[in-house]
Amino acid sequence: MRIRDIILPEDQFFLQIFREISDKTVQASTHLTELVSDLEHGTGQTCQKIHQLEHESDELLRKIFERLEESLITPLEPDEIHRLAKALDDVIDIIDWVAHQICNYQLSGSYPHLGKFAEYIAISSIEIQKGVHLLGSWDEIREIKNACATINQVWNRSSDLLSSAVTELFTMQDPIQVIKLKDIYENLEEVLQECNDVGHVLNEIVIRHT
């Protein structure tokens, strides 16, 4: 067994922090679902909860990079730690951004496509959480790959969802509302793209360690 595959006690720090970030991503996606399901009430408070999670994630990210400078042996290669940290950060960053858009645009009414995007993001976030929590347990490789495959499947479906959502916009009479919703839909799809990027990083890490 290679020494880099032996997880020393101090090295658990990186894996634990990644797990905490993935947990916060799931929480943020849950709040996003709450946000789009009830646009009439409490959007500001829900947005603030998401923003707080994004801020906490940034703090965890800072700890990762600080610790990386001091560690001689890590459970993953330093470049893998950098890539996974950035990919996870990108997901929660854009969830925060799109929630901010929804709140600022002061949408009212019901938009089924918003709910479907939120559902896809919730699924992808949970699969990210599964994959990240299994890192370091290389006997669970199949489960990590399955999580990555599910993320990719959801991403593949998102292009059809965006197309359907944008097509529906052309039936609306209010051009300002059309612009707002198109912007939001495109950014929701971007969340799923970032989730898919995390899946790619996880899959590459698994391949490299087997």
Short mmCIF file of C-alpha atoms in Angstrom, two decimals:
data_model
loop_
_atom_site.label_atom_id
_atom_site.label_comp_id
_atom_site.label_asym_id
_atom_site.label_seq_id
_atom_site.Cartn_x
_atom_site.Cartn_y
_atom_site.Cartn_z
CA MET A 1 0.00 0.00 0.00
CA ARG A 2 1.29 3.46 -0.88
CA ILE A 3 1.93 5.77 2.04
CA ARG A 4 -0.45 8.36 0.60
CA ASP A 5 -3.22 5.80 0.95
CA ILE A 6 -2.63 5.46 4.69
CA ILE A 7 -4.90 7.99 6.36
CA LEU A 8 -3.01 9.41 9.33
CA PRO A 9 -5.05 11.02 12.13
CA GLU A 10 -4.11 14.56 11.14
CA ASP A 11 -5.06 13.88 7.53
CA GLN A 12 -8.66 13.18 8.50
CA PHE A 13 -8.98 16.94 8.79
CA PHE A 14 -9.27 17.38 5.02
CA LEU A 15 -11.86 14.64 4.58
CA GLN A 16 -13.88 15.93 7.52
CA ILE A 17 -13.92 19.49 6.18
CA PHE A 18 -15.01 18.27 2.75
CA ARG A 19 -17.85 16.38 4.42
CA GLU A 20 -18.92 19.49 6.30
CA ILE A 21 -18.94 21.55 3.09
CA SER A 22 -21.01 18.90 1.30
CA ASP A 23 -23.44 18.88 4.23
CA LYS A 24 -23.84 22.65 3.97
CA THR A 25 -24.48 22.30 0.24
CA VAL A 26 -27.34 19.91 0.95
CA GLN A 27 -28.73 22.36 3.51
CA ALA A 28 -28.48 25.20 0.99
CA SER A 29 -30.29 23.14 -1.67
CA THR A 30 -33.04 22.36 0.85
CA HIS A 31 -33.51 26.05 1.56
CA LEU A 32 -33.55 26.73 -2.20
CA THR A 33 -36.42 24.26 -2.54
CA GLU A 34 -38.25 26.05 0.26
CA LEU A 35 -37.61 29.37 -1.44
CA VAL A 36 -39.06 28.48 -4.84
CA SER A 37 -42.02 26.62 -3.35
CA ASP A 38 -43.31 29.68 -1.51
CA LEU A 39 -42.28 32.88 -3.26
CA GLU A 40 -44.96 34.87 -1.49
CA HIS A 41 -43.64 34.47 2.04
CA GLY A 42 -40.31 34.66 3.83
CA THR A 43 -37.98 34.77 0.83
CA GLY A 44 -35.63 37.23 2.51
CA GLN A 45 -35.13 35.06 5.57
CA THR A 46 -34.55 31.95 3.48
CA CYS A 47 -32.03 33.78 1.31
CA GLN A 48 -30.19 34.87 4.43
CA LYS A 49 -29.97 31.26 5.62
CA ILE A 50 -28.43 30.26 2.28
CA HIS A 51 -26.00 33.17 2.40
CA GLN A 52 -24.93 32.19 5.91
CA LEU A 53 -24.22 28.65 4.74
CA GLU A 54 -22.16 30.03 1.86
CA HIS A 55 -20.19 32.18 4.31
CA GLU A 56 -19.57 29.20 6.60
CA SER A 57 -18.43 27.16 3.59
CA ASP A 58 -15.93 29.89 2.68
CA GLU A 59 -14.50 29.72 6.19
CA LEU A 60 -14.10 25.95 5.89
CA LEU A 61 -12.42 26.41 2.53
CA ARG A 62 -9.96 28.86 4.07
CA LYS A 63 -9.07 26.27 6.73
CA ILE A 64 -8.39 23.68 4.03
CA PHE A 65 -5.87 25.86 2.24
CA GLU A 66 -4.21 26.94 5.48
CA ARG A 67 -3.81 23.34 6.60
CA LEU A 68 -2.61 22.23 3.19
CA GLU A 69 0.41 24.52 3.49
CA GLU A 70 1.43 22.76 6.73
CA SER A 71 0.72 19.11 5.86
CA LEU A 72 3.38 16.77 4.56
CA ILE A 73 1.14 13.75 4.02
CA THR A 74 -2.46 14.13 2.89
CA PRO A 75 -5.19 11.56 2.15
CA LEU A 76 -5.52 12.99 -1.37
CA GLU A 77 -2.92 14.59 -3.60
CA PRO A 78 -2.61 18.36 -3.01
CA ASP A 79 -3.89 19.11 -6.52
CA GLU A 80 -6.92 16.87 -5.86
CA ILE A 81 -7.65 18.76 -2.66
CA HIS A 82 -7.44 22.07 -4.52
CA ARG A 83 -9.72 20.91 -7.33
CA LEU A 84 -12.34 19.36 -5.07
CA ALA A 85 -12.35 22.36 -2.75
CA LYS A 86 -12.88 24.75 -5.64
CA ALA A 87 -15.58 22.59 -7.24
CA LEU A 88 -17.54 22.29 -4.00
CA ASP A 89 -17.19 26.01 -3.36
CA ASP A 90 -18.49 26.83 -6.84
CA VAL A 91 -21.70 24.87 -6.20
CA ILE A 92 -22.68 26.63 -2.99
CA ASP A 93 -21.55 30.00 -4.37
CA ILE A 94 -23.95 29.85 -7.30
CA ILE A 95 -26.79 28.47 -5.16
CA ASP A 96 -26.32 31.57 -3.02
CA TRP A 97 -26.23 33.79 -6.10
CA VAL A 98 -29.40 32.42 -7.69
CA ALA A 99 -31.24 32.62 -4.34
CA HIS A 100 -30.11 36.25 -4.16
CA GLN A 101 -31.54 36.82 -7.65
CA ILE A 102 -34.88 35.25 -6.75
CA CYS A 103 -35.18 37.45 -3.69
CA ASN A 104 -34.13 40.65 -5.46
CA TYR A 105 -36.43 40.05 -8.43
CA GLN A 106 -39.36 39.71 -6.01
CA LEU A 107 -41.07 37.01 -8.01
CA SER A 108 -44.65 36.19 -7.21
CA GLY A 109 -46.87 33.38 -8.35
CA SER A 110 -46.09 29.74 -9.06
CA TYR A 111 -43.51 28.48 -11.55
CA PRO A 112 -43.31 24.67 -11.82
CA HIS A 113 -39.97 24.79 -13.63
CA LEU A 114 -38.38 26.51 -10.65
CA GLY A 115 -39.52 23.65 -8.48
CA LYS A 116 -38.16 21.07 -10.90
CA PHE A 117 -34.77 22.76 -11.07
CA ALA A 118 -34.67 22.87 -7.26
CA GLU A 119 -35.54 19.17 -7.18
CA TYR A 120 -32.67 18.35 -9.55
CA ILE A 121 -30.27 20.44 -7.47
CA ALA A 122 -31.38 18.71 -4.28
CA ILE A 123 -30.80 15.28 -5.86
CA SER A 124 -27.35 16.28 -7.12
CA SER A 125 -26.39 17.79 -3.77
CA ILE A 126 -27.32 14.60 -1.94
CA GLU A 127 -25.27 12.53 -4.38
CA ILE A 128 -22.32 14.89 -3.89
CA GLN A 129 -22.70 14.42 -0.15
CA LYS A 130 -22.70 10.63 -0.58
CA GLY A 131 -19.60 10.66 -2.73
CA VAL A 132 -17.67 13.07 -0.51
CA HIS A 133 -18.53 11.18 2.67
CA LEU A 134 -17.14 7.99 1.13
CA LEU A 135 -13.80 9.53 0.13
CA GLY A 136 -10.95 7.74 1.85
CA SER A 137 -12.96 4.51 1.97
CA TRP A 138 -11.54 3.06 -1.19
CA ASP A 139 -13.50 -0.16 -0.72
CA GLU A 140 -16.59 1.97 -1.46
CA ILE A 141 -15.43 2.93 -4.94
CA ARG A 142 -18.52 1.54 -6.66
CA GLU A 143 -20.80 3.67 -4.50
CA ILE A 144 -18.78 6.81 -5.26
CA LYS A 145 -18.94 6.09 -8.98
CA ASN A 146 -22.68 5.48 -8.74
CA ALA A 147 -23.12 8.87 -7.08
CA CYS A 148 -21.12 10.52 -9.87
CA ALA A 149 -23.20 8.73 -12.50
CA THR A 150 -26.44 9.96 -10.94
CA ILE A 151 -25.15 13.54 -10.87
CA ASN A 152 -24.28 13.27 -14.56
CA GLN A 153 -27.70 11.83 -15.42
CA VAL A 154 -29.42 14.72 -13.69
CA TRP A 155 -27.19 17.19 -15.52
CA ASN A 156 -28.06 15.58 -18.84
CA ARG A 157 -31.77 16.04 -18.09
CA SER A 158 -31.30 19.67 -17.13
CA SER A 159 -30.79 20.86 -20.72
CA ASP A 160 -34.26 19.56 -21.65
CA LEU A 161 -35.69 21.21 -18.56
CA LEU A 162 -34.12 24.54 -19.48
CA SER A 163 -35.41 24.26 -23.04
CA SER A 164 -38.93 23.55 -21.78
CA ALA A 165 -38.75 26.42 -19.28
CA VAL A 166 -37.55 28.95 -21.84
CA THR A 167 -40.16 27.82 -24.39
CA GLU A 168 -42.89 28.44 -21.83
CA LEU A 169 -41.59 31.97 -21.28
CA PHE A 170 -42.62 32.94 -24.79
CA THR A 171 -46.26 32.50 -23.78
CA MET A 172 -45.94 35.18 -21.10
CA GLN A 173 -47.12 38.74 -21.68
CA ASP A 174 -44.80 40.58 -19.30
CA PRO A 175 -41.36 41.07 -20.95
CA ILE A 176 -39.69 42.07 -17.66
CA GLN A 177 -40.88 38.87 -16.03
CA VAL A 178 -39.58 36.91 -19.01
CA ILE A 179 -36.12 38.45 -18.61
CA LYS A 180 -36.06 37.76 -14.87
CA LEU A 181 -37.14 34.15 -15.19
CA LYS A 182 -34.81 33.38 -18.10
CA ASP A 183 -31.89 34.70 -16.06
CA ILE A 184 -32.87 32.59 -13.07
CA TYR A 185 -33.45 29.42 -15.13
CA GLU A 186 -30.05 29.73 -16.78
CA ASN A 187 -28.32 30.16 -13.43
CA LEU A 188 -30.18 27.20 -11.97
CA GLU A 189 -28.86 25.10 -14.84
CA GLU A 190 -25.40 26.49 -14.05
CA VAL A 191 -25.77 25.11 -10.51
CA LEU A 192 -26.30 21.68 -12.04
CA GLN A 193 -23.27 22.16 -14.27
CA GLU A 194 -21.16 22.92 -11.19
CA CYS A 195 -22.58 19.83 -9.48
CA ASN A 196 -21.57 17.79 -12.52
CA ASP A 197 -18.06 19.25 -12.28
CA VAL A 198 -17.85 18.00 -8.69
CA GLY A 199 -18.89 14.57 -9.98
CA HIS A 200 -16.07 14.66 -12.55
CA VAL A 201 -13.52 15.56 -9.87
CA LEU A 202 -14.73 12.78 -7.56
CA ASN A 203 -14.63 10.26 -10.39
CA GLU A 204 -11.09 11.28 -11.39
CA ILE A 205 -9.93 10.99 -7.77
CA VAL A 206 -11.38 7.48 -7.55
CA ILE A 207 -9.67 6.41 -10.79
CA ARG A 208 -6.37 7.82 -9.58
CA HIS A 209 -6.50 5.94 -6.28
CA THR A 210 -7.38 2.53 -7.70
#
